[in-house]
Amino acid sequence: MSAALLLQLQRAEDRVTTLQGEMASVEEQIAGDPLLEQARIEAQRRLDEQTEADGAVNDLDREVTSMRARARSLEKQLYGGSVRNPQDLLTMQRELDVLVRQLGEVEDRELQLMEQAEEASSLTRSAAEQVATLEKHRAEEAAPLAKRLESVGAALVEAQKAREEIHARVPANELRLYERVGARRHPAVVQIVDGACGGCRLPLGLNEVRNARVGPGLVQCANCDRILAP
Ligand SMILES: [Zn+2]
């Protein structure tokens, strides 16, 4: 009969372990959502990229504005009649030609950058939407998780109490054997299944089976050392 008590103790201990695992899992879910953290990092990265792209467009825009102003001023001087020296006019014409060519190149580049900035802006928007969706989900989960933590916590207290009660009823020498076997084998106590050890599945002798059922002491499997419960 004492093996049956050890079997109860083992079940009570397994229940405590399971509930502790559940507690840890719920606590982890309350502490943080890895998906949300990831989405926030991604959203920040997209925002940084967009800021950089917008900055590049603005820089180039300022350059274009100043180049256009310079071109207008050159045209005014060239065609306004204020400059008459042919050498000066020639120099100005050359500068204007160079400026117009450069302006074309810079404007092409600006167009490219604007497209990139637009793409970055769209990616930033969807990353922010993803964060908002996950935050909403997390907010909805908060109350059920808190409730779950409470109920698992209560079940754990009950399970620990049950374990202590059984533990107190097991004789010290049997407890020592149970702990020694348990250090190497889990489960340490197994039931006999069709005349075989429920742990290693090896068939048991008739004597072993009888002793395990009606004998006064604990019987162990000769092969795996586990304690046999009827
Ligand atoms: Zn065995």
PDB file of C-alpha atoms and ligand atoms in Angstrom:
ATOM      1  CA  MET A   1       0.000   0.000   0.000  1.00  0.00           C
ATOM      2  CA  SER A   2       2.852   2.388   0.686  1.00  0.00           C
ATOM      3  CA  ALA A   3       3.759   2.388  -3.002  1.00  0.00           C
ATOM      4  CA  ALA A   4       0.250   3.682  -3.686  1.00  0.00           C
ATOM      5  CA  LEU A   5       0.906   6.573  -1.293  1.00  0.00           C
ATOM      6  CA  LEU A   6       4.185   7.327  -3.054  1.00  0.00           C
ATOM      7  CA  LEU A   7       2.314   7.290  -6.347  1.00  0.00           C
ATOM      8  CA  GLN A   8      -0.084   9.877  -4.914  1.00  0.00           C
ATOM      9  CA  LEU A   9       2.857  11.972  -3.763  1.00  0.00           C
ATOM     10  CA  GLN A  10       4.405  11.791  -7.216  1.00  0.00           C
ATOM     11  CA  ARG A  11       1.150  12.897  -8.853  1.00  0.00           C
ATOM     12  CA  ALA A  12       0.822  15.757  -6.368  1.00  0.00           C
ATOM     13  CA  GLU A  13       4.395  16.836  -7.117  1.00  0.00           C
ATOM     14  CA  ASP A  14       3.810  16.635 -10.871  1.00  0.00           C
ATOM     15  CA  ARG A  15       0.739  18.820 -10.483  1.00  0.00           C
ATOM     16  CA  VAL A  16       2.750  21.426  -8.556  1.00  0.00           C
ATOM     17  CA  THR A  17       5.435  21.415 -11.270  1.00  0.00           C
ATOM     18  CA  THR A  18       2.830  21.775 -14.046  1.00  0.00           C
ATOM     19  CA  LEU A  19       1.113  24.670 -12.278  1.00  0.00           C
ATOM     20  CA  GLN A  20       4.449  26.379 -11.617  1.00  0.00           C
ATOM     21  CA  GLY A  21       5.158  26.143 -15.341  1.00  0.00           C
ATOM     22  CA  GLU A  22       1.753  27.641 -16.139  1.00  0.00           C
ATOM     23  CA  MET A  23       2.353  30.445 -13.632  1.00  0.00           C
ATOM     24  CA  ALA A  24       5.686  31.266 -15.257  1.00  0.00           C
ATOM     25  CA  SER A  25       4.120  31.246 -18.715  1.00  0.00           C
ATOM     26  CA  VAL A  26       1.258  33.575 -17.711  1.00  0.00           C
ATOM     27  CA  GLU A  27       3.683  35.896 -15.886  1.00  0.00           C
ATOM     28  CA  GLU A  28       5.824  36.019 -19.004  1.00  0.00           C
ATOM     29  CA  GLN A  29       2.811  36.936 -21.135  1.00  0.00           C
ATOM     30  CA  ILE A  30       1.872  39.702 -18.698  1.00  0.00           C
ATOM     31  CA  ALA A  31       5.423  41.036 -18.546  1.00  0.00           C
ATOM     32  CA  GLY A  32       5.757  41.526 -22.276  1.00  0.00           C
ATOM     33  CA  ASP A  33       4.742  40.627 -25.775  1.00  0.00           C
ATOM     34  CA  PRO A  34       7.792  39.785 -27.909  1.00  0.00           C
ATOM     35  CA  LEU A  35       5.808  40.370 -31.121  1.00  0.00           C
ATOM     36  CA  LEU A  36       4.800  43.846 -29.963  1.00  0.00           C
ATOM     37  CA  GLU A  37       8.366  44.682 -28.901  1.00  0.00           C
ATOM     38  CA  GLN A  38       9.578  43.573 -32.312  1.00  0.00           C
ATOM     39  CA  ALA A  39       6.897  45.634 -34.075  1.00  0.00           C
ATOM     40  CA  ARG A  40       7.830  48.737 -32.041  1.00  0.00           C
ATOM     41  CA  ILE A  41      11.500  48.379 -32.972  1.00  0.00           C
ATOM     42  CA  GLU A  42      10.508  47.933 -36.610  1.00  0.00           C
ATOM     43  CA  ALA A  43       8.216  50.998 -36.515  1.00  0.00           C
ATOM     44  CA  GLN A  44      11.005  53.128 -35.023  1.00  0.00           C
ATOM     45  CA  ARG A  45      13.435  51.898 -37.682  1.00  0.00           C
ATOM     46  CA  ARG A  46      10.954  52.790 -40.437  1.00  0.00           C
ATOM     47  CA  LEU A  47      10.390  56.210 -38.896  1.00  0.00           C
ATOM     48  CA  ASP A  48      14.159  56.850 -38.752  1.00  0.00           C
ATOM     49  CA  GLU A  49      14.457  55.847 -42.409  1.00  0.00           C
ATOM     50  CA  GLN A  50      11.599  58.149 -43.361  1.00  0.00           C
ATOM     51  CA  THR A  51      13.096  61.074 -41.427  1.00  0.00           C
ATOM     52  CA  GLU A  52      16.394  60.510 -43.191  1.00  0.00           C
ATOM     53  CA  ALA A  53      14.717  60.293 -46.621  1.00  0.00           C
ATOM     54  CA  ASP A  54      12.678  63.457 -45.981  1.00  0.00           C
ATOM     55  CA  GLY A  55      15.834  65.239 -44.815  1.00  0.00           C
ATOM     56  CA  ALA A  56      17.666  64.264 -48.010  1.00  0.00           C
ATOM     57  CA  VAL A  57      14.772  65.608 -50.132  1.00  0.00           C
ATOM     58  CA  ASN A  58      14.766  68.897 -48.201  1.00  0.00           C
ATOM     59  CA  ASP A  59      18.541  69.305 -48.560  1.00  0.00           C
ATOM     60  CA  LEU A  60      18.344  68.761 -52.292  1.00  0.00           C
ATOM     61  CA  ASP A  61      15.322  71.019 -52.546  1.00  0.00           C
ATOM     62  CA  ARG A  62      17.288  73.877 -50.973  1.00  0.00           C
ATOM     63  CA  GLU A  63      20.105  73.231 -53.431  1.00  0.00           C
ATOM     64  CA  VAL A  64      17.696  73.311 -56.385  1.00  0.00           C
ATOM     65  CA  THR A  65      16.129  76.549 -55.120  1.00  0.00           C
ATOM     66  CA  SER A  66      19.484  78.268 -54.829  1.00  0.00           C
ATOM     67  CA  MET A  67      20.619  76.973 -58.251  1.00  0.00           C
ATOM     68  CA  ARG A  68      17.415  78.247 -59.851  1.00  0.00           C
ATOM     69  CA  ALA A  69      17.872  81.660 -58.218  1.00  0.00           C
ATOM     70  CA  ARG A  70      21.414  81.831 -59.516  1.00  0.00           C
ATOM     71  CA  ALA A  71      20.245  80.840 -63.035  1.00  0.00           C
ATOM     72  CA  ARG A  72      17.531  83.516 -62.989  1.00  0.00           C
ATOM     73  CA  SER A  73      20.015  86.131 -61.902  1.00  0.00           C
ATOM     74  CA  LEU A  74      22.436  85.111 -64.679  1.00  0.00           C
ATOM     75  CA  GLU A  75      19.649  85.220 -67.281  1.00  0.00           C
ATOM     76  CA  LYS A  76      18.595  88.656 -66.092  1.00  0.00           C
ATOM     77  CA  GLN A  77      22.141  89.937 -66.415  1.00  0.00           C
ATOM     78  CA  LEU A  78      22.667  88.234 -69.782  1.00  0.00           C
ATOM     79  CA  TYR A  79      19.464  89.445 -71.417  1.00  0.00           C
ATOM     80  CA  GLY A  80      18.705  92.526 -69.382  1.00  0.00           C
ATOM     81  CA  GLY A  81      21.298  94.646 -71.104  1.00  0.00           C
ATOM     82  CA  SER A  82      23.091  95.677 -67.893  1.00  0.00           C
ATOM     83  CA  VAL A  83      26.285  93.825 -68.881  1.00  0.00           C
ATOM     84  CA  ARG A  84      27.823  94.858 -72.148  1.00  0.00           C
ATOM     85  CA  ASN A  85      31.376  93.522 -72.034  1.00  0.00           C
ATOM     86  CA  PRO A  86      31.437  90.570 -74.520  1.00  0.00           C
ATOM     87  CA  GLN A  87      34.002  88.670 -72.427  1.00  0.00           C
ATOM     88  CA  ASP A  88      31.836  88.981 -69.326  1.00  0.00           C
ATOM     89  CA  LEU A  89      28.776  87.939 -71.314  1.00  0.00           C
ATOM     90  CA  LEU A  90      30.604  84.890 -72.626  1.00  0.00           C
ATOM     91  CA  THR A  91      31.738  83.862 -69.126  1.00  0.00           C
ATOM     92  CA  MET A  92      28.201  84.274 -67.832  1.00  0.00           C
ATOM     93  CA  GLN A  93      26.732  82.273 -70.692  1.00  0.00           C
ATOM     94  CA  ARG A  94      29.151  79.432 -69.932  1.00  0.00           C
ATOM     95  CA  GLU A  95      28.276  79.511 -66.251  1.00  0.00           C
ATOM     96  CA  LEU A  96      24.581  79.440 -67.117  1.00  0.00           C
ATOM     97  CA  ASP A  97      25.054  76.453 -69.466  1.00  0.00           C
ATOM     98  CA  VAL A  98      26.874  74.501 -66.761  1.00  0.00           C
ATOM     99  CA  LEU A  99      24.260  75.497 -64.197  1.00  0.00           C
ATOM    100  CA  VAL A 100      21.332  74.397 -66.385  1.00  0.00           C
ATOM    101  CA  ARG A 101      22.947  71.005 -66.977  1.00  0.00           C
ATOM    102  CA  GLN A 102      23.663  70.526 -63.270  1.00  0.00           C
ATOM    103  CA  LEU A 103      20.142  71.617 -62.410  1.00  0.00           C
ATOM    104  CA  GLY A 104      18.718  68.897 -64.656  1.00  0.00           C
ATOM    105  CA  GLU A 105      20.831  66.259 -62.928  1.00  0.00           C
ATOM    106  CA  VAL A 106      19.972  67.486 -59.453  1.00  0.00           C
ATOM    107  CA  GLU A 107      16.267  67.589 -60.287  1.00  0.00           C
ATOM    108  CA  ASP A 108      16.381  63.990 -61.540  1.00  0.00           C
ATOM    109  CA  ARG A 109      18.091  62.998 -58.314  1.00  0.00           C
ATOM    110  CA  GLU A 110      15.499  64.886 -56.301  1.00  0.00           C
ATOM    111  CA  LEU A 111      12.709  63.025 -58.073  1.00  0.00           C
ATOM    112  CA  GLN A 112      14.322  59.702 -57.163  1.00  0.00           C
ATOM    113  CA  LEU A 113      14.707  60.767 -53.545  1.00  0.00           C
ATOM    114  CA  MET A 114      11.080  61.883 -53.421  1.00  0.00           C
ATOM    115  CA  GLU A 115       9.958  58.463 -54.622  1.00  0.00           C
ATOM    116  CA  GLN A 116      12.111  56.824 -51.944  1.00  0.00           C
ATOM    117  CA  ALA A 117      10.684  59.141 -49.307  1.00  0.00           C
ATOM    118  CA  GLU A 118       7.151  58.280 -50.404  1.00  0.00           C
ATOM    119  CA  GLU A 119       7.928  54.562 -50.174  1.00  0.00           C
ATOM    120  CA  ALA A 120       9.490  55.091 -46.720  1.00  0.00           C
ATOM    121  CA  SER A 121       6.399  56.986 -45.614  1.00  0.00           C
ATOM    122  CA  SER A 122       4.099  54.177 -46.716  1.00  0.00           C
ATOM    123  CA  LEU A 123       6.257  51.592 -44.858  1.00  0.00           C
ATOM    124  CA  THR A 124       6.221  53.792 -41.751  1.00  0.00           C
ATOM    125  CA  ARG A 125       2.438  53.959 -41.875  1.00  0.00           C
ATOM    126  CA  SER A 126       1.988  50.176 -42.109  1.00  0.00           C
ATOM    127  CA  ALA A 127       4.544  49.572 -39.335  1.00  0.00           C
ATOM    128  CA  ALA A 128       2.637  52.003 -37.085  1.00  0.00           C
ATOM    129  CA  GLU A 129      -0.640  50.248 -37.941  1.00  0.00           C
ATOM    130  CA  GLN A 130       0.913  46.906 -37.005  1.00  0.00           C
ATOM    131  CA  VAL A 131       1.966  48.311 -33.611  1.00  0.00           C
ATOM    132  CA  ALA A 132      -1.534  49.712 -33.039  1.00  0.00           C
ATOM    133  CA  THR A 133      -3.145  46.346 -33.862  1.00  0.00           C
ATOM    134  CA  LEU A 134      -0.850  44.461 -31.482  1.00  0.00           C
ATOM    135  CA  GLU A 135      -1.329  47.059 -28.735  1.00  0.00           C
ATOM    136  CA  LYS A 136      -5.090  46.721 -29.053  1.00  0.00           C
ATOM    137  CA  HIS A 137      -4.809  42.938 -28.849  1.00  0.00           C
ATOM    138  CA  ARG A 138      -2.557  43.229 -25.790  1.00  0.00           C
ATOM    139  CA  ALA A 139      -4.984  45.576 -24.058  1.00  0.00           C
ATOM    140  CA  GLU A 140      -7.805  43.109 -24.696  1.00  0.00           C
ATOM    141  CA  GLU A 141      -5.700  40.282 -23.267  1.00  0.00           C
ATOM    142  CA  ALA A 142      -4.711  42.110 -20.077  1.00  0.00           C
ATOM    143  CA  ALA A 143      -7.853  41.377 -18.050  1.00  0.00           C
ATOM    144  CA  PRO A 144      -8.154  37.659 -19.006  1.00  0.00           C
ATOM    145  CA  LEU A 145      -4.445  37.187 -18.248  1.00  0.00           C
ATOM    146  CA  ALA A 146      -4.755  38.773 -14.803  1.00  0.00           C
ATOM    147  CA  LYS A 147      -7.736  36.514 -14.102  1.00  0.00           C
ATOM    148  CA  ARG A 148      -5.816  33.471 -15.309  1.00  0.00           C
ATOM    149  CA  LEU A 149      -2.841  34.347 -13.099  1.00  0.00           C
ATOM    150  CA  GLU A 150      -5.143  34.546 -10.118  1.00  0.00           C
ATOM    151  CA  SER A 151      -6.792  31.169 -10.760  1.00  0.00           C
ATOM    152  CA  VAL A 152      -3.513  29.367 -11.525  1.00  0.00           C
ATOM    153  CA  GLY A 153      -2.017  30.926  -8.381  1.00  0.00           C
ATOM    154  CA  ALA A 154      -4.904  29.643  -6.271  1.00  0.00           C
ATOM    155  CA  ALA A 155      -4.642  26.164  -7.821  1.00  0.00           C
ATOM    156  CA  LEU A 156      -0.906  26.152  -7.108  1.00  0.00           C
ATOM    157  CA  VAL A 157      -1.449  26.974  -3.422  1.00  0.00           C
ATOM    158  CA  GLU A 158      -3.977  24.110  -3.218  1.00  0.00           C
ATOM    159  CA  ALA A 159      -1.628  21.699  -4.989  1.00  0.00           C
ATOM    160  CA  GLN A 160       1.260  22.610  -2.686  1.00  0.00           C
ATOM    161  CA  LYS A 161      -0.946  22.024   0.337  1.00  0.00           C
ATOM    162  CA  ALA A 162      -2.050  18.629  -1.025  1.00  0.00           C
ATOM    163  CA  ARG A 163       1.567  17.667  -1.644  1.00  0.00           C
ATOM    164  CA  GLU A 164       2.601  18.624   1.897  1.00  0.00           C
ATOM    165  CA  GLU A 165      -0.238  16.557   3.356  1.00  0.00           C
ATOM    166  CA  ILE A 166       0.750  13.411   1.447  1.00  0.00           C
ATOM    167  CA  HIS A 167       4.433  14.048   2.085  1.00  0.00           C
ATOM    168  CA  ALA A 168       3.792  14.085   5.844  1.00  0.00           C
ATOM    169  CA  ARG A 169       2.154  10.657   5.659  1.00  0.00           C
ATOM    170  CA  VAL A 170       5.045   8.881   3.877  1.00  0.00           C
ATOM    171  CA  PRO A 171       7.515   7.063   6.193  1.00  0.00           C
ATOM    172  CA  ALA A 172      11.001   8.616   6.208  1.00  0.00           C
ATOM    173  CA  ASN A 173      12.830   5.549   4.820  1.00  0.00           C
ATOM    174  CA  GLU A 174      10.378   5.265   1.892  1.00  0.00           C
ATOM    175  CA  LEU A 175      10.751   8.976   1.220  1.00  0.00           C
ATOM    176  CA  ARG A 176      14.533   8.582   1.046  1.00  0.00           C
ATOM    177  CA  LEU A 177      14.216   5.721  -1.453  1.00  0.00           C
ATOM    178  CA  TYR A 178      11.668   7.675  -3.500  1.00  0.00           C
ATOM    179  CA  GLU A 179      13.977  10.692  -3.646  1.00  0.00           C
ATOM    180  CA  ARG A 180      17.011   8.568  -4.504  1.00  0.00           C
ATOM    181  CA  VAL A 181      15.218   6.846  -7.407  1.00  0.00           C
ATOM    182  CA  GLY A 182      13.560  10.148  -8.427  1.00  0.00           C
ATOM    183  CA  ALA A 183      16.962  11.796  -8.806  1.00  0.00           C
ATOM    184  CA  ARG A 184      17.698   9.453 -11.735  1.00  0.00           C
ATOM    185  CA  ARG A 185      14.284   8.350 -12.997  1.00  0.00           C
ATOM    186  CA  HIS A 186      11.078  10.149 -13.726  1.00  0.00           C
ATOM    187  CA  PRO A 187       8.554   8.937 -12.897  1.00  0.00           C
ATOM    188  CA  ALA A 188      10.145   7.196  -9.934  1.00  0.00           C
ATOM    189  CA  VAL A 189       6.964   5.261  -9.116  1.00  0.00           C
ATOM    190  CA  VAL A 190       5.224   3.287 -11.850  1.00  0.00           C
ATOM    191  CA  GLN A 191       2.261   0.993 -11.996  1.00  0.00           C
ATOM    192  CA  ILE A 192       2.518  -2.587 -13.079  1.00  0.00           C
ATOM    193  CA  VAL A 193       0.987  -2.933 -16.543  1.00  0.00           C
ATOM    194  CA  ASP A 194       0.107  -6.470 -17.693  1.00  0.00           C
ATOM    195  CA  GLY A 195       2.769  -7.957 -15.457  1.00  0.00           C
ATOM    196  CA  ALA A 196       5.452  -5.600 -16.777  1.00  0.00           C
ATOM    197  CA  CYS A 197       7.210  -2.568 -15.292  1.00  0.00           C
ATOM    198  CA  GLY A 198       5.264   0.564 -16.317  1.00  0.00           C
ATOM    199  CA  GLY A 199       8.565   2.438 -16.683  1.00  0.00           C
ATOM    200  CA  CYS A 200      10.939   0.283 -18.697  1.00  0.00           C
ATOM    201  CA  ARG A 201       8.235  -2.163 -19.950  1.00  0.00           C
ATOM    202  CA  LEU A 202      10.262  -5.223 -19.054  1.00  0.00           C
ATOM    203  CA  PRO A 203       8.206  -8.197 -17.790  1.00  0.00           C
ATOM    204  CA  LEU A 204       8.374  -8.746 -14.035  1.00  0.00           C
ATOM    205  CA  GLY A 205       8.652 -12.023 -12.143  1.00  0.00           C
ATOM    206  CA  LEU A 206       5.514 -13.411 -10.487  1.00  0.00           C
ATOM    207  CA  ASN A 207       7.098 -12.911  -7.078  1.00  0.00           C
ATOM    208  CA  GLU A 208       7.823  -9.274  -7.771  1.00  0.00           C
ATOM    209  CA  VAL A 209       4.253  -8.707  -8.883  1.00  0.00           C
ATOM    210  CA  ARG A 210       2.843 -10.467  -5.819  1.00  0.00           C
ATOM    211  CA  ASN A 211       5.150  -8.628  -3.411  1.00  0.00           C
ATOM    212  CA  ALA A 212       4.285  -5.320  -5.004  1.00  0.00           C
ATOM    213  CA  ARG A 213       0.604  -6.074  -4.556  1.00  0.00           C
ATOM    214  CA  VAL A 214       0.429  -7.612  -1.111  1.00  0.00           C
ATOM    215  CA  GLY A 215       3.949  -7.460   0.368  1.00  0.00           C
ATOM    216  CA  PRO A 216       4.750  -5.272   3.369  1.00  0.00           C
ATOM    217  CA  GLY A 217       7.607  -3.269   1.807  1.00  0.00           C
ATOM    218  CA  LEU A 218       8.391  -1.437  -1.403  1.00  0.00           C
ATOM    219  CA  VAL A 219       9.380  -3.436  -4.492  1.00  0.00           C
ATOM    220  CA  GLN A 220      11.669  -2.057  -7.165  1.00  0.00           C
ATOM    221  CA  CYS A 221      12.036  -3.109 -10.787  1.00  0.00           C
ATOM    222  CA  ALA A 222      15.180  -5.204 -11.099  1.00  0.00           C
ATOM    223  CA  ASN A 223      15.930  -3.600 -14.435  1.00  0.00           C
ATOM    224  CA  CYS A 224      15.298   0.149 -14.022  1.00  0.00           C
ATOM    225  CA  ASP A 225      15.158   0.449 -10.232  1.00  0.00           C
ATOM    226  CA  ARG A 226      11.753   2.164 -10.250  1.00  0.00           C
ATOM    227  CA  ILE A 227       9.351   1.634  -7.372  1.00  0.00           C
ATOM    228  CA  LEU A 228       6.454  -0.596  -8.442  1.00  0.00           C
ATOM    229  CA  ALA A 229       2.909   0.306  -7.511  1.00  0.00           C
ATOM    230  CA  PRO A 230       0.148  -2.282  -7.902  1.00  0.00           C
TER     231      PRO A 230
HETATM  232 ZN    ZN B   1      11.533  -1.107 -14.911  1.00  0.00          ZN
END
